[in-house]
Amino acid sequence: MPRPSSSPTDSGQSPSARLRQDGDFRRLWAGQTASQLGEQASLVILPLFAVLTLHAGAGQLGVLRAVGQAPILVLSLFVGAWVDRWRTRTVMATADAGRTLVLGAAAVAALLGWLGLPALLGVTFAIGALSVFFDVAYQASAVRLLRRDQLLRANSALEGSRSAAQTGGPALGGALVSLLSAPIAIACGALFLALSFLSIRRIRRNESVPRRPDGPARVRRRIHAGLRFVIADATLRTVCLASAAYQFFFAAVMTGYLLFLPRELHLSGAAVGLALAATGPGALLGSVLAARLPDRFGYGPVLMSAAALGDGAFLCVPALHGSPAVTLPALLAVNFVFGAGGQLVSVALMAVRQSLTPDAMQGRAAATITFVGMGLTPLGSLLGGFLGAQWGLRTSLLTMSAGMMLSPVLMALSPLARLGRALPARRDTSVPAGGCGVRLTP
């Protein structure tokens, strides 16, 4: 896909200056921020409605959360194949419109007393499914709309706002339920998604779409093409494996972590929430650093250092003892460092993945990495609970925290470690009628 060419008026400007003046990027950024706020707030509002209004028990609440998360595993690969054939603006706007209608209908039904648990399960699944469409398209949007030298800064801005939404969205959702009512809070979530729809629909740039096959493409063959593309490239393959290792052990760590803080360190619920919230400001710092450090020190050194520092921070947690006055500040520091390192790695890896992947494969590559990375999290959670019961919380937490270090080790042994200040060259694909041909360009 041809990139927007520089005009005489901006040829002397820096990539950051051009990005700030790019109206389409500002619309994408504003829309993505509003979308994330609405989505993250809804992740709290809907469960609170189930607990406070429908008096759902722990088992029912667990089912509700699982239903909302299921589309990530069920739909990611299919959505990646589908997104690559459509304009990302269209996919994101359609997903926002769908989520607005679903939440709006749920708010009306809740006000009228018609929203029971079965209907709420359907609403939660629909929101989760449409969010998969939005998230996969969003990860492919910047690379289709912006110049190559703007990608790192664009991803830093987008991921920074997403981190802020992940921190502020749940707090906003809880406040709306407390100050107003659950049905009105659901309507407010729909309002944020409507704002996202309006912003993204105003993107004017004529986004080129990869050529579609002449005949009807088989989704299975397109998914296979995405899987084969990621596996065939050593760098992308490492991104996939490192993500899977990280997500698996992090899920195991969090299972023990959420038990360790109240039972071993005797922290209150508010203190646990405060400790976890420190990840958000750390992630904001990581997003800012991601726009600067790779250009100065190189992608490889930054990725290795940030991954080792962020993942390694959790090794300090099992050693904590004492009163909350001592342990809480230490936990705040651990979560802050973890958030900063993790976000720095996330932004840099996204830029590398976007740089290596042709436009025709952006959606499928993102979906493949998401699918493999998130697919092991249920097993990780089960392992964390099993080891916690068998070995004790401190020993199991230390073991699983050490397991998280497998992710930076995998990156250190791969071509990622050798990346310099410039992004790697892009691979190319040739997509025949079946949509599964892949070739490498010299």
PDB file of N, CA and C in Angstrom, residues 293-328:
ATOM      1  N   LEU A 293      13.510   5.960  23.859  1.00  0.00           N
ATOM      2  CA  LEU A 293      14.663   5.104  24.129  1.00  0.00           C
ATOM      3  C   LEU A 293      15.112   4.271  22.929  1.00  0.00           C
ATOM      4  N   PRO A 294      14.206   3.639  22.145  1.00  0.00           N
ATOM      5  CA  PRO A 294      14.704   2.835  21.013  1.00  0.00           C
ATOM      6  C   PRO A 294      15.509   3.655  20.014  1.00  0.00           C
ATOM      7  N   ASP A 295      15.133   4.904  19.786  1.00  0.00           N
ATOM      8  CA  ASP A 295      15.886   5.742  18.856  1.00  0.00           C
ATOM      9  C   ASP A 295      17.277   6.073  19.386  1.00  0.00           C
ATOM     10  N   ARG A 296      17.429   6.050  20.697  1.00  0.00           N
ATOM     11  CA  ARG A 296      18.720   6.412  21.295  1.00  0.00           C
ATOM     12  C   ARG A 296      19.611   5.199  21.526  1.00  0.00           C
ATOM     13  N   PHE A 297      19.034   4.106  22.014  1.00  0.00           N
ATOM     14  CA  PHE A 297      19.843   2.950  22.396  1.00  0.00           C
ATOM     15  C   PHE A 297      19.644   1.734  21.511  1.00  0.00           C
ATOM     16  N   GLY A 298      18.621   1.743  20.664  1.00  0.00           N
ATOM     17  CA  GLY A 298      18.342   0.593  19.814  1.00  0.00           C
ATOM     18  C   GLY A 298      17.221  -0.256  20.385  1.00  0.00           C
ATOM     19  N   TYR A 299      16.466  -0.888  19.495  1.00  0.00           N
ATOM     20  CA  TYR A 299      15.327  -1.688  19.928  1.00  0.00           C
ATOM     21  C   TYR A 299      15.762  -2.904  20.739  1.00  0.00           C
ATOM     22  N   GLY A 300      16.811  -3.589  20.307  1.00  0.00           N
ATOM     23  CA  GLY A 300      17.248  -4.790  21.004  1.00  0.00           C
ATOM     24  C   GLY A 300      17.610  -4.538  22.453  1.00  0.00           C
ATOM     25  N   PRO A 301      18.542  -3.622  22.734  1.00  0.00           N
ATOM     26  CA  PRO A 301      18.911  -3.361  24.126  1.00  0.00           C
ATOM     27  C   PRO A 301      17.740  -2.885  24.979  1.00  0.00           C
ATOM     28  N   VAL A 302      16.876  -2.056  24.403  1.00  0.00           N
ATOM     29  CA  VAL A 302      15.736  -1.558  25.167  1.00  0.00           C
ATOM     30  C   VAL A 302      14.768  -2.695  25.500  1.00  0.00           C
ATOM     31  N   LEU A 303      14.492  -3.551  24.527  1.00  0.00           N
ATOM     32  CA  LEU A 303      13.586  -4.677  24.772  1.00  0.00           C
ATOM     33  C   LEU A 303      14.138  -5.603  25.843  1.00  0.00           C
ATOM     34  N   MET A 304      15.423  -5.951  25.764  1.00  0.00           N
ATOM     35  CA  MET A 304      16.011  -6.864  26.736  1.00  0.00           C
ATOM     36  C   MET A 304      15.987  -6.264  28.142  1.00  0.00           C
ATOM     37  N   SER A 305      16.390  -5.001  28.250  1.00  0.00           N
ATOM     38  CA  SER A 305      16.468  -4.366  29.563  1.00  0.00           C
ATOM     39  C   SER A 305      15.093  -4.187  30.186  1.00  0.00           C
ATOM     40  N   ALA A 306      14.141  -3.706  29.375  1.00  0.00           N
ATOM     41  CA  ALA A 306      12.798  -3.446  29.909  1.00  0.00           C
ATOM     42  C   ALA A 306      12.109  -4.748  30.315  1.00  0.00           C
ATOM     43  N   ALA A 307      12.246  -5.791  29.500  1.00  0.00           N
ATOM     44  CA  ALA A 307      11.602  -7.068  29.826  1.00  0.00           C
ATOM     45  C   ALA A 307      12.208  -7.673  31.084  1.00  0.00           C
ATOM     46  N   ALA A 308      13.529  -7.647  31.191  1.00  0.00           N
ATOM     47  CA  ALA A 308      14.177  -8.225  32.373  1.00  0.00           C
ATOM     48  C   ALA A 308      13.835  -7.442  33.633  1.00  0.00           C
ATOM     49  N   LEU A 309      13.823  -6.109  33.524  1.00  0.00           N
ATOM     50  CA  LEU A 309      13.533  -5.283  34.698  1.00  0.00           C
ATOM     51  C   LEU A 309      12.069  -5.404  35.112  1.00  0.00           C
ATOM     52  N   GLY A 310      11.153  -5.312  34.138  1.00  0.00           N
ATOM     53  CA  GLY A 310       9.732  -5.371  34.473  1.00  0.00           C
ATOM     54  C   GLY A 310       9.312  -6.728  34.997  1.00  0.00           C
ATOM     55  N   ASP A 311       9.674  -7.801  34.289  1.00  0.00           N
ATOM     56  CA  ASP A 311       9.297  -9.141  34.742  1.00  0.00           C
ATOM     57  C   ASP A 311      10.028  -9.526  36.021  1.00  0.00           C
ATOM     58  N   GLY A 312      11.281  -9.106  36.126  1.00  0.00           N
ATOM     59  CA  GLY A 312      12.061  -9.456  37.309  1.00  0.00           C
ATOM     60  C   GLY A 312      11.597  -8.768  38.576  1.00  0.00           C
ATOM     61  N   ALA A 313      10.817  -7.682  38.430  1.00  0.00           N
ATOM     62  CA  ALA A 313      10.360  -6.966  39.630  1.00  0.00           C
ATOM     63  C   ALA A 313       9.532  -7.863  40.539  1.00  0.00           C
ATOM     64  N   PHE A 314       8.790  -8.803  39.943  1.00  0.00           N
ATOM     65  CA  PHE A 314       7.933  -9.666  40.757  1.00  0.00           C
ATOM     66  C   PHE A 314       8.727 -10.644  41.616  1.00  0.00           C
ATOM     67  N   LEU A 315       9.992 -10.848  41.301  1.00  0.00           N
ATOM     68  CA  LEU A 315      10.804 -11.724  42.142  1.00  0.00           C
ATOM     69  C   LEU A 315      10.975 -11.170  43.552  1.00  0.00           C
ATOM     70  N   CYS A 316      10.749  -9.871  43.716  1.00  0.00           N
ATOM     71  CA  CYS A 316      10.893  -9.257  45.041  1.00  0.00           C
ATOM     72  C   CYS A 316       9.693  -9.533  45.937  1.00  0.00           C
ATOM     73  N   VAL A 317       8.541  -9.830  45.334  1.00  0.00           N
ATOM     74  CA  VAL A 317       7.303  -9.934  46.120  1.00  0.00           C
ATOM     75  C   VAL A 317       7.348 -11.057  47.153  1.00  0.00           C
ATOM     76  N   PRO A 318       7.792 -12.283  46.809  1.00  0.00           N
ATOM     77  CA  PRO A 318       7.780 -13.350  47.826  1.00  0.00           C
ATOM     78  C   PRO A 318       8.672 -13.069  49.031  1.00  0.00           C
ATOM     79  N   ALA A 319       9.609 -12.148  48.895  1.00  0.00           N
ATOM     80  CA  ALA A 319      10.510 -11.846  50.013  1.00  0.00           C
ATOM     81  C   ALA A 319       9.927 -10.829  50.983  1.00  0.00           C
ATOM     82  N   LEU A 320       8.770 -10.260  50.685  1.00  0.00           N
ATOM     83  CA  LEU A 320       8.210  -9.209  51.526  1.00  0.00           C
ATOM     84  C   LEU A 320       7.632  -9.788  52.818  1.00  0.00           C
ATOM     85  N   HIS A 321       7.938  -9.120  53.919  1.00  0.00           N
ATOM     86  CA  HIS A 321       7.376  -9.447  55.234  1.00  0.00           C
ATOM     87  C   HIS A 321       7.119  -8.139  55.960  1.00  0.00           C
ATOM     88  N   GLY A 322       6.333  -8.224  57.014  1.00  0.00           N
ATOM     89  CA  GLY A 322       6.149  -7.049  57.850  1.00  0.00           C
ATOM     90  C   GLY A 322       4.762  -6.474  57.752  1.00  0.00           C
ATOM     91  N   SER A 323       4.618  -5.289  58.332  1.00  0.00           N
ATOM     92  CA  SER A 323       3.321  -4.621  58.391  1.00  0.00           C
ATOM     93  C   SER A 323       2.993  -3.979  57.047  1.00  0.00           C
ATOM     94  N   PRO A 324       1.708  -3.650  56.806  1.00  0.00           N
ATOM     95  CA  PRO A 324       1.341  -2.963  55.570  1.00  0.00           C
ATOM     96  C   PRO A 324       2.084  -1.648  55.351  1.00  0.00           C
ATOM     97  N   ALA A 325       2.484  -0.996  56.448  1.00  0.00           N
ATOM     98  CA  ALA A 325       3.226   0.255  56.304  1.00  0.00           C
ATOM     99  C   ALA A 325       4.557   0.042  55.594  1.00  0.00           C
ATOM    100  N   VAL A 326       5.095  -1.174  55.699  1.00  0.00           N
ATOM    101  CA  VAL A 326       6.366  -1.499  55.039  1.00  0.00           C
ATOM    102  C   VAL A 326       6.125  -2.146  53.680  1.00  0.00           C
ATOM    103  N   THR A 327       5.184  -3.077  53.626  1.00  0.00           N
ATOM    104  CA  THR A 327       5.006  -3.851  52.395  1.00  0.00           C
ATOM    105  C   THR A 327       4.268  -3.088  51.309  1.00  0.00           C
ATOM    106  N   LEU A 328       3.325  -2.215  51.678  1.00  0.00           N
ATOM    107  CA  LEU A 328       2.554  -1.514  50.647  1.00  0.00           C
ATOM    108  C   LEU A 328       3.424  -0.606  49.786  1.00  0.00           C
TER     109      LEU A 328
END
